[in-house]
XYZ file of C-alpha atoms in Angstrom:
664
model
C 12.223 -11.515 8.320
C 13.007 -14.988 9.625
C 16.497 -15.113 8.199
C 19.622 -16.953 9.292
C 22.409 -14.510 9.810
C 26.196 -14.956 9.818
C 28.187 -13.504 12.696
C 32.018 -13.257 12.555
C 34.475 -12.746 15.441
C 36.107 -9.406 14.520
C 37.666 -6.498 16.319
C 37.426 -3.055 14.712
C 40.338 -0.941 15.803
C 39.526 2.207 13.942
C 36.401 3.677 12.355
C 36.019 6.777 10.284
C 35.149 9.616 12.602
C 31.446 10.392 12.742
C 30.653 13.634 10.946
C 26.987 14.733 10.952
C 27.519 16.955 7.928
C 29.051 20.064 6.698
C 26.353 22.289 7.962
C 26.768 23.127 11.642
C 24.033 24.203 13.967
C 24.640 26.526 16.906
C 22.956 26.543 20.265
C 19.333 27.660 20.375
C 18.949 31.397 20.829
C 15.921 33.787 21.250
C 16.036 34.539 17.484
C 15.177 30.904 16.696
C 11.765 31.261 18.206
C 10.479 33.508 15.427
C 7.430 32.198 13.688
C 8.734 29.962 10.917
C 8.052 30.969 7.401
C 6.605 27.530 6.660
C 3.711 28.386 9.060
C 2.142 30.448 6.305
C 0.841 27.051 5.079
C -2.075 26.239 7.399
C -1.431 22.537 6.938
C 2.006 22.690 8.676
C 1.969 21.624 12.253
C 5.718 21.480 12.876
C 9.031 22.073 11.067
C 12.039 19.870 11.020
C 14.889 22.308 11.587
C 17.285 19.403 10.893
C 17.311 15.606 10.877
C 20.735 13.984 10.877
C 21.752 10.365 10.911
C 24.764 8.151 10.602
C 25.054 4.363 10.279
C 28.364 2.669 10.722
C 29.834 -0.532 12.133
C 31.774 -1.012 15.346
C 33.478 -3.969 17.034
C 31.584 -6.112 19.542
C 32.455 -9.227 21.579
C 30.909 -11.563 18.946
C 31.336 -9.643 15.687
C 30.502 -6.372 14.021
C 27.686 -4.370 15.510
C 25.824 -1.779 13.507
C 25.071 1.595 15.018
C 22.646 4.209 13.729
C 22.847 7.635 15.369
C 19.948 9.997 15.045
C 19.614 13.653 15.997
C 16.567 15.787 15.349
C 15.556 19.415 16.095
C 11.989 20.608 15.385
C 9.842 23.662 16.038
C 6.179 23.204 17.029
C 3.784 25.347 14.976
C 0.231 24.310 16.125
C -1.505 22.489 19.004
C -1.653 19.349 16.892
C 2.110 19.739 16.320
C 2.670 19.077 20.068
C 2.139 15.411 19.265
C 5.660 15.400 17.808
C 6.964 15.486 21.409
C 5.736 11.933 21.786
C 8.080 9.639 19.859
C 8.289 5.911 19.455
C 11.005 3.617 18.119
C 10.264 0.004 17.077
C 13.160 -2.415 16.978
C 13.890 -6.146 16.954
C 13.868 -7.830 20.370
C 13.263 -11.548 20.930
C 13.252 -12.330 24.649
C 14.339 -15.873 23.887
C 17.715 -14.562 22.495
C 20.714 -13.143 24.328
C 21.176 -9.404 24.546
C 23.963 -9.553 22.008
C 21.584 -11.021 19.417
C 18.975 -8.258 19.895
C 18.796 -4.629 18.876
C 18.910 -1.972 21.528
C 18.174 1.765 21.869
C 20.658 3.682 23.989
C 21.935 7.157 24.813
C 18.487 8.723 24.560
C 18.633 12.468 25.239
C 15.803 14.862 24.711
C 14.795 18.410 25.769
C 12.327 21.188 25.024
C 13.253 24.822 24.678
C 10.875 27.722 25.376
C 11.314 31.509 25.290
C 10.314 32.904 28.680
C 10.663 36.622 29.340
C 13.137 36.934 26.435
C 15.290 34.026 27.730
C 15.747 30.533 26.406
C 14.610 27.969 28.990
C 15.659 24.342 28.508
C 13.673 21.422 30.072
C 15.472 18.119 29.860
C 13.664 14.849 29.615
C 14.125 12.582 32.643
C 14.174 8.775 32.426
C 10.659 8.647 33.898
C 9.318 9.750 30.513
C 10.762 6.691 28.737
C 8.728 3.538 28.373
C 9.249 0.152 26.681
C 6.633 -2.475 25.686
C 7.033 -5.847 23.880
C 4.431 -5.452 21.098
C 4.960 -8.846 19.431
C 7.137 -11.872 20.198
C 9.986 -10.224 18.270
C 9.357 -6.436 18.386
C 9.861 -3.901 21.101
C 8.556 -0.359 21.084
C 10.358 2.332 23.045
C 8.334 5.502 23.675
C 9.408 8.786 25.135
C 7.668 12.049 25.769
C 9.443 15.433 25.876
C 8.034 17.647 28.679
C 6.923 21.312 28.591
C 6.119 21.468 24.838
C 3.877 24.265 23.711
C 3.044 25.972 20.417
C 6.327 27.707 19.497
C 8.517 25.306 21.403
C 11.669 23.877 19.951
C 12.313 20.257 20.699
C 15.549 18.252 20.285
C 16.185 14.598 20.696
C 18.861 12.001 19.843
C 19.537 8.351 20.329
C 21.565 5.415 19.062
C 20.122 2.184 17.701
C 22.509 -0.737 17.951
C 21.990 -3.924 16.020
C 23.844 -7.187 15.343
C 21.567 -7.631 12.328
C 23.779 -6.276 9.589
C 21.299 -7.369 6.959
C 18.851 -4.767 8.227
C 20.384 -1.382 7.592
C 17.325 0.803 8.310
C 15.695 2.680 5.551
C 16.523 6.394 5.991
C 13.577 8.603 5.161
C 14.391 12.243 4.372
C 10.922 13.538 3.621
C 8.029 13.654 6.035
C 4.516 14.928 6.484
C 6.037 18.215 7.728
C 8.600 20.380 5.835
C 12.380 19.564 6.414
C 14.823 22.481 6.299
C 17.971 20.333 6.424
C 18.638 16.615 6.202
C 21.951 14.719 6.240
C 22.607 11.017 6.313
C 25.773 8.878 6.028
C 26.192 5.141 5.889
C 29.648 3.545 6.036
C 29.668 -0.116 5.006
C 32.608 -2.611 5.108
C 33.455 -4.348 1.823
C 32.400 -7.749 3.183
C 28.760 -6.716 3.033
C 27.323 -6.126 -0.433
C 24.130 -4.157 -0.523
C 21.566 -2.973 -3.076
C 21.324 0.815 -2.486
C 18.313 2.606 -4.002
C 17.589 6.306 -3.641
C 13.868 7.004 -4.277
C 11.701 10.079 -4.344
C 11.298 13.191 -6.353
C 13.164 15.809 -4.307
C 16.680 16.836 -5.169
C 19.378 15.516 -2.909
C 23.186 15.815 -2.976
C 24.772 12.390 -2.839
C 28.145 10.834 -3.206
C 30.140 7.688 -2.488
C 33.601 7.758 -0.962
C 36.093 4.926 -0.371
C 37.697 4.649 3.026
C 39.768 2.009 4.955
C 39.063 0.218 8.224
C 41.664 -1.550 10.360
C 40.268 -4.939 11.396
C 41.685 -7.757 13.541
C 40.950 -11.028 11.870
C 42.210 -14.334 13.164
C 44.811 -12.645 15.373
C 46.146 -10.332 12.720
C 45.383 -6.817 11.507
C 44.065 -6.290 8.056
C 42.930 -3.247 6.128
C 39.286 -3.493 5.111
C 37.937 -1.342 2.379
C 34.591 0.397 3.014
C 32.185 2.626 1.227
C 30.684 5.715 2.700
C 27.332 6.943 1.233
C 26.468 10.537 1.881
C 23.144 12.273 1.239
C 22.268 15.933 1.934
C 19.230 18.000 1.221
C 17.612 21.284 2.094
C 14.072 22.654 2.065
C 12.226 19.398 1.382
C 8.540 19.952 0.897
C 5.979 18.249 3.211
C 4.559 14.998 1.849
C 0.881 15.337 2.817
C -1.761 12.689 2.730
C -3.311 12.430 -0.736
C -6.304 10.505 -1.976
C -5.780 7.790 -4.519
C -2.508 6.580 -3.151
C -1.993 3.277 -1.250
C 1.347 3.871 0.382
C 2.412 7.513 0.705
C 5.663 6.583 2.365
C 6.650 4.668 -0.696
C 6.985 8.012 -2.525
C 8.923 9.886 0.212
C 12.448 10.827 -0.529
C 14.494 7.935 1.105
C 17.316 5.531 0.669
C 16.780 1.758 0.950
C 19.566 -0.825 1.688
C 19.067 -4.534 1.166
C 21.826 -7.119 1.670
C 22.594 -9.026 -1.543
C 25.655 -10.944 -0.340
C 28.410 -11.519 2.245
C 31.999 -12.098 1.334
C 34.460 -12.655 4.169
C 38.043 -13.780 3.583
C 38.370 -17.528 4.064
C 34.567 -17.977 3.931
C 32.308 -19.095 1.034
C 30.503 -16.129 -0.551
C 26.945 -16.098 0.615
C 24.553 -14.662 -1.954
C 21.021 -13.390 -0.986
C 19.204 -11.375 -3.535
C 21.203 -10.500 -6.623
C 18.387 -11.856 -8.793
C 14.798 -13.106 -8.355
C 16.131 -16.623 -8.747
C 18.327 -15.953 -5.721
C 15.205 -14.916 -3.866
C 13.444 -18.099 -4.863
C 16.440 -20.128 -3.767
C 16.485 -18.308 -0.421
C 12.787 -18.964 0.162
C 13.244 -22.627 -0.775
C 16.176 -23.043 1.632
C 15.154 -20.794 4.549
C 11.333 -20.863 4.366
C 11.036 -24.432 3.074
C 8.506 -23.343 0.504
C 8.860 -26.508 -1.564
C 7.968 -28.748 1.334
C 5.056 -26.507 2.400
C 3.583 -26.999 -1.088
C 3.705 -30.815 -0.700
C 1.497 -31.055 2.396
C -1.310 -33.664 2.325
C -4.775 -32.397 1.414
C -6.729 -32.622 4.711
C -10.057 -32.477 2.862
C -9.345 -35.163 0.234
C -12.419 -37.295 1.148
C -14.828 -34.360 1.597
C -13.771 -32.802 -1.735
C -15.400 -35.770 -3.578
C -18.822 -34.208 -2.818
C -17.891 -31.150 -4.967
C -18.380 -33.106 -8.200
C -15.471 -31.434 -9.954
C -15.245 -33.960 -12.802
C -15.558 -32.289 -16.266
C -15.596 -28.765 -14.958
C -13.238 -26.041 -16.146
C -10.213 -24.951 -14.115
C -11.797 -21.621 -12.993
C -15.003 -23.391 -11.891
C -13.036 -26.086 -10.032
C -10.847 -23.564 -8.307
C -13.876 -21.465 -7.329
C -15.727 -24.412 -5.880
C -12.693 -25.502 -3.909
C -12.113 -22.009 -2.554
C -15.693 -21.685 -1.395
C -15.466 -25.125 0.269
C -12.178 -24.263 2.069
C -13.714 -21.016 3.392
C -16.594 -22.967 4.847
C -14.045 -24.922 6.822
C -11.370 -22.454 7.787
C -11.387 -18.727 8.583
C -8.752 -16.095 8.081
C -7.282 -14.742 11.275
C -6.635 -11.257 9.800
C -2.830 -11.907 9.400
C -0.784 -11.692 6.266
C 2.410 -13.659 6.374
C 5.217 -15.033 4.149
C 6.438 -17.713 6.518
C 4.736 -20.397 8.561
C 5.966 -23.522 10.263
C 3.158 -25.960 9.670
C 0.143 -25.042 7.569
C -1.881 -28.061 8.858
C -1.531 -26.734 12.404
C -4.451 -24.383 11.784
C -6.953 -27.252 11.427
C -7.511 -27.569 15.140
C -8.236 -23.906 15.768
C -10.183 -23.528 12.554
C -8.420 -20.404 11.469
C -5.030 -19.167 10.304
C -2.973 -16.672 8.287
C -3.673 -16.224 4.589
C -0.610 -18.316 3.568
C -1.446 -21.207 5.931
C -4.853 -21.326 4.314
C -3.227 -20.779 0.869
C -0.972 -23.743 1.281
C -3.980 -25.942 2.107
C -5.779 -24.506 -0.870
C -2.880 -25.419 -3.111
C -2.970 -29.044 -1.812
C -6.618 -29.194 -2.722
C -5.959 -27.752 -6.176
C -3.267 -30.361 -6.676
C -5.729 -33.171 -5.858
C -8.083 -31.590 -8.460
C -5.352 -31.857 -11.118
C -4.465 -28.129 -11.026
C -0.823 -27.080 -10.704
C -0.256 -23.981 -8.644
C 2.574 -21.833 -7.198
C 2.873 -18.844 -4.879
C 2.859 -15.393 -6.438
C 5.151 -13.598 -4.039
C 3.884 -10.048 -3.390
C 4.350 -6.855 -1.430
C 0.940 -5.644 -0.216
C -0.150 -2.314 -1.680
C -0.287 -0.643 1.720
C 3.387 -1.461 2.089
C 4.486 0.078 -1.196
C 5.692 -1.140 -4.538
C 8.516 -3.603 -5.189
C 11.939 -2.063 -5.786
C 12.549 -0.750 -9.294
C 16.214 -1.623 -9.658
C 16.873 -4.851 -7.763
C 15.409 -8.165 -6.565
C 14.266 -8.171 -2.976
C 13.418 -10.624 -0.238
C 12.874 -7.975 2.509
C 10.214 -6.163 0.521
C 7.999 -9.332 0.067
C 5.410 -9.918 2.812
C 2.989 -12.548 1.704
C 1.724 -14.415 -1.352
C -1.384 -15.257 -3.335
C -1.983 -18.552 -5.218
C -1.315 -18.574 -9.003
C -2.477 -21.352 -11.347
C -2.918 -21.727 -15.088
C -6.228 -22.390 -16.791
C -6.648 -24.854 -19.701
C -5.005 -22.380 -22.104
C -2.073 -21.480 -19.849
C -3.392 -18.073 -18.771
C -2.665 -17.402 -15.130
C -5.448 -17.117 -12.605
C -5.062 -15.855 -8.978
C -6.797 -16.506 -5.664
C -6.248 -15.850 -1.920
C -8.045 -17.212 1.074
C -8.141 -14.005 3.138
C -11.328 -12.461 1.905
C -14.851 -13.764 2.759
C -16.074 -12.487 -0.629
C -13.046 -13.119 -2.845
C -12.957 -15.610 -5.683
C -10.749 -16.741 -8.566
C -9.242 -13.474 -9.911
C -11.125 -11.538 -7.281
C -8.606 -10.407 -4.679
C -8.735 -8.081 -1.701
C -7.777 -4.491 -2.471
C -4.458 -4.613 -0.540
C -3.400 -7.780 -2.397
C -3.896 -6.423 -5.937
C -0.234 -5.597 -5.855
C 2.949 -6.440 -7.703
C 4.303 -9.997 -7.479
C 6.828 -12.560 -8.612
C 6.067 -16.171 -9.437
C 7.851 -18.648 -7.095
C 7.811 -21.173 -9.950
C 8.087 -19.157 -13.193
C 7.616 -22.317 -15.253
C 4.028 -22.800 -14.009
C 2.954 -21.585 -17.438
C 4.564 -20.960 -20.744
C 1.975 -18.488 -21.883
C 3.522 -14.940 -22.113
C 2.364 -12.609 -19.356
C 0.538 -9.741 -20.987
C 0.272 -7.887 -17.704
C 3.998 -8.140 -16.711
C 5.694 -4.966 -15.694
C 9.400 -4.373 -15.168
C 10.413 -7.796 -16.371
C 9.153 -10.635 -14.231
C 6.898 -8.462 -12.068
C 3.082 -9.088 -12.335
C 0.668 -6.275 -11.610
C -2.450 -7.813 -10.081
C -4.367 -4.502 -10.301
C -4.458 -5.175 -14.043
C -6.612 -8.292 -13.668
C -9.542 -7.889 -16.081
C -13.215 -8.712 -15.742
C -14.196 -6.219 -13.110
C -17.403 -4.391 -13.971
C -20.601 -2.731 -12.865
C -23.477 -2.928 -15.280
C -26.517 -0.718 -14.608
C -29.863 -0.834 -16.290
C -32.428 1.885 -15.483
C -36.031 1.907 -16.637
C -38.095 4.825 -15.532
C -40.794 7.286 -16.603
C -41.168 10.999 -16.210
C -44.395 11.378 -14.251
C -46.893 14.198 -14.808
C -45.828 15.903 -11.602
C -42.233 16.035 -12.792
C -40.602 13.021 -11.097
C -38.472 10.140 -12.446
C -39.899 6.879 -11.187
C -38.815 3.418 -11.972
C -36.244 0.633 -11.277
C -32.519 0.432 -11.275
C -30.688 -2.884 -11.527
C -26.960 -2.948 -10.759
C -24.868 -6.069 -11.372
C -21.353 -5.975 -9.918
C -18.727 -8.435 -11.186
C -15.262 -9.358 -9.914
C -13.576 -6.856 -7.676
C -16.563 -4.632 -7.884
C -18.681 -7.406 -6.510
C -16.241 -7.968 -3.629
C -16.278 -4.255 -2.817
C -20.059 -4.131 -2.844
C -20.301 -7.093 -0.528
C -17.787 -5.625 1.951
C -19.673 -2.360 1.945
C -23.017 -4.100 2.342
C -21.990 -6.162 5.330
C -20.385 -3.094 7.019
C -23.856 -1.572 7.420
C -25.835 -2.290 10.561
C -28.932 -3.413 8.631
C -30.743 -2.945 5.338
C -32.462 0.221 6.577
C -29.100 1.825 7.198
C -28.031 0.777 3.660
C -31.196 2.294 2.176
C -30.672 5.554 3.984
C -27.102 5.717 2.779
C -28.175 5.079 -0.782
C -30.997 7.605 -0.675
C -28.488 10.213 0.468
C -25.932 9.379 -2.218
C -28.378 8.993 -5.075
C -30.598 11.902 -4.007
C -33.765 9.930 -4.353
C -36.478 8.107 -2.450
C -36.276 4.290 -2.379
C -39.537 2.283 -2.081
C -38.001 -1.186 -2.387
C -34.488 -2.641 -2.092
C -33.166 -6.198 -2.506
C -29.953 -7.925 -3.349
C -29.020 -11.276 -4.781
C -25.813 -13.162 -3.962
C -24.514 -10.658 -1.445
C -23.085 -13.532 0.665
C -19.920 -15.587 0.289
C -17.915 -16.433 -2.818
C -19.372 -15.642 -6.211
C -18.267 -13.253 -8.874
C -21.628 -11.385 -9.445
C -23.937 -9.643 -7.067
C -27.233 -7.973 -8.092
C -28.931 -5.044 -6.445
C -32.490 -3.823 -7.391
C -34.103 -0.656 -6.224
C -37.419 1.012 -7.000
C -37.006 4.790 -6.783
C -38.453 8.214 -7.313
C -36.358 11.164 -8.080
C -37.066 14.894 -8.474
C -36.481 16.680 -11.740
C -36.357 20.396 -12.355
C -39.752 21.798 -13.433
C -39.802 25.352 -14.909
C -43.193 26.211 -16.293
C -43.864 23.952 -19.233
C -40.355 22.595 -19.262
C -38.831 19.637 -17.396
C -35.068 19.220 -17.034
C -33.428 15.936 -15.938
C -30.117 14.078 -16.131
C -30.419 11.390 -18.850
C -28.029 9.107 -16.930
C -30.521 9.479 -14.030
C -27.870 8.684 -11.447
C -24.499 10.281 -12.178
C -21.506 7.999 -12.175
C -19.167 10.710 -10.966
C -20.105 13.834 -9.036
C -16.913 14.733 -7.098
C -13.864 16.566 -8.353
C -11.057 14.769 -6.548
C -8.321 16.591 -8.436
C -8.693 20.217 -7.563
C -5.127 20.896 -6.283
C -3.117 22.893 -8.707
C -0.271 20.305 -8.769
C 0.571 16.963 -7.316
C 3.870 15.194 -6.635
C 2.405 11.763 -6.141
C 0.915 9.442 -8.729
C -2.760 8.619 -8.788
C -3.604 4.923 -8.053
C -7.033 3.493 -8.803
C -8.135 0.246 -7.190
C -8.593 -1.980 -10.220
C -8.929 -2.051 -14.004
C -12.720 -1.941 -14.456
C -15.606 -0.934 -16.626
C -18.807 0.853 -15.667
C -21.735 0.670 -18.045
C -25.034 2.516 -17.504
C -27.960 2.095 -19.894
C -31.003 4.297 -18.971
C -34.372 4.144 -20.706
C -36.501 7.117 -19.855
C -40.112 7.132 -21.039
C -41.281 10.714 -21.762
C -44.648 11.913 -20.418
C -47.479 12.308 -22.900
C -47.632 15.676 -24.508
C -43.950 16.438 -24.107
C -41.164 16.495 -26.702
C -37.404 16.851 -26.419
C -36.392 20.525 -26.853
C -32.702 20.162 -25.995
C -30.592 17.091 -26.243
C -26.907 16.799 -25.287
C -24.519 15.681 -27.999
C -22.655 12.320 -27.864
C -19.206 12.717 -26.482
C -16.005 10.770 -25.896
C -13.207 11.897 -23.626
C -9.931 10.046 -23.050
C -6.763 10.065 -21.072
C -4.939 7.874 -23.580
C -3.592 4.610 -22.132
C -5.391 5.272 -18.786
C -9.031 6.289 -18.701
C -11.975 6.781 -21.163
C -15.620 7.885 -20.900
C -18.281 7.814 -23.630
C -21.945 8.797 -23.738
C -24.543 8.524 -26.545
C -28.285 9.226 -26.915
C -30.983 7.711 -29.067
C -34.811 8.219 -29.285
C -36.809 4.941 -29.630
C -40.369 6.024 -30.154
C -41.291 7.815 -26.831
C -38.202 6.502 -24.986
C -34.845 8.240 -24.525
C -32.049 5.658 -24.462
C -28.751 6.831 -22.927
C -25.620 4.726 -22.987
C -22.714 5.649 -20.780
C -19.464 3.810 -20.314
C -16.416 4.515 -18.139
C -13.186 2.473 -18.448
C -10.179 2.298 -16.149
C -7.594 0.678 -18.324
C -4.460 1.492 -16.290
C -4.676 1.834 -12.552
C -1.341 3.716 -12.100
C -1.275 7.307 -13.452
C 2.078 9.040 -12.940
C 2.272 12.499 -11.495
C 3.486 13.838 -14.919
C 0.025 13.125 -16.254
C -1.739 15.106 -13.479
C -2.646 18.169 -15.528
C -4.077 15.912 -18.198
C -5.953 13.995 -15.549
C -7.543 17.282 -14.193
C -8.620 18.217 -17.721
C -10.015 14.779 -18.348
C -11.881 14.730 -14.984
C -13.432 18.140 -15.549
C -14.902 16.887 -18.877
C -16.140 13.704 -17.204
C -17.959 15.790 -14.560
C -19.586 17.849 -17.327
C -20.774 14.665 -18.967
C -22.209 13.461 -15.766
C -24.122 16.706 -15.245
C -25.690 16.816 -18.750
C -29.341 17.779 -18.797
C -32.229 16.989 -21.219
C -34.967 19.586 -21.615
C -38.489 18.484 -22.315
C -41.136 21.009 -23.473
C -44.886 20.570 -23.389
C -46.107 20.453 -26.958
């Protein structure tokens, strides 16, 4: 975050003594090398024996300095687990600033322990195994490698991270991809600093708050300063393993987040940061100069006249402008929330999404369309906090603007194939309007008050029409036309252009559809545009058994995979977008055959989330099957997992239905 920070000349005489927790750990003995019980789970590569941390404030020459002390002990279970001996710490470091203004990692100590001939052998890490690299203009990465680590080894490491950036108390994560036997964390915060503190996750932790007192020298005198100590303790935390249908697994780990909401120092004016979303807006206005960025001159004012926007609707105007801008400027693959000068990208011809978005907003303004940033946290970074307004959790924005009826539309310049209300997957996140007065139309999709859920944007669909015949030799032969709209079109285009050539695409489709493709063509697979069409001519095997022929009336199943086979799940299920899939198949029966067995129409639902229907009708010698799948809510909580499993099993049965034809 590019944030102005306040520093005060203070001297801290006394600090509460550091206590890593009530539970004490003795020196490592031979008994500690027994195979851990957690190793019975083949997915476990290592075990955290303990992870202990403490954040507190000490005096420094130019103010208070924050120190976070970390101590970890782990046992390595598999060969893959040896990677835990290679650790890295990323911290703020701007070479243009003085050392006192940067963070630093100090007092690194690490060792491995092995059992050799019944004796514990310790191998300490020397400084030659510690490396630093400046990864960006403001971030440093410190890496260290613990030597002599084998399967069965125990490793131990500790370090201190010092920081003058009191606004950035690090998030403490208790739960990891490996099981944790014991975790303990304390944070002691002076009363001058007011933080939002949010404990997240589903594991059970002991937690408490205690009041304590610090003796501080202020303006030559000693004063007592109240402080709050937060303490968290947990045991036997289950591993948080990678799951499908989740955008940010870390978002659901057991953790505690801190975000500065205000600073109140005696004799100083109270500085408020993020008590409310209006505070966040004010901060962005003052510190990020968002108002002035939205007033930049349209660099394409003259060229826009060729777009012939007069008399067109807002969505059409916005789409034409977006396509035009993308023909002029390219996205540089960066998402940002702050930029100095959006017009600076014109010379290079590319820029971050918000630099392009600011220019897009200037073009919308000249077309008579009001717009404002929708401030978001990308899906891959996790959801916005549930209990407080946040500046730290925001990391970019998309452009929001009302149509003629006041309904909000959204766009972003980062995708080659995006459009109005067609956003990249990672940006279909939760957001807050910078100008909440951009429209007076109620937000039907708002969640948790002012927060918009962009994954609930409607109009995403795939419509499939199949016309085929059952040939005398027992094959289905015909044509399939797929029309993808909205997000579904964007996804198709991205997948299409990832393939080396059309031959590779055909081979991939033949494998997935289990058919032979004799012709393949697409329409509108390039650039901006909501709909893309794909046509294939195919032949597909049926099951022939004597005078009977069996085939799937959908022809190509919509769903064939059971993604939800685990007995339980602690994480929610997140689908990409609200969308509808419709398949209409018309199968012409071969002469001399009649339908002997026909599946019954069926509807299955996970109320409020998902629904699938299928129906059948004979029209002369044609079997017409209509199938529809609806994703109405993209976020399914873990409490619904058992119902989701039941629903999905029924969906798979629907997709595997068979029609039996018999020779008459």
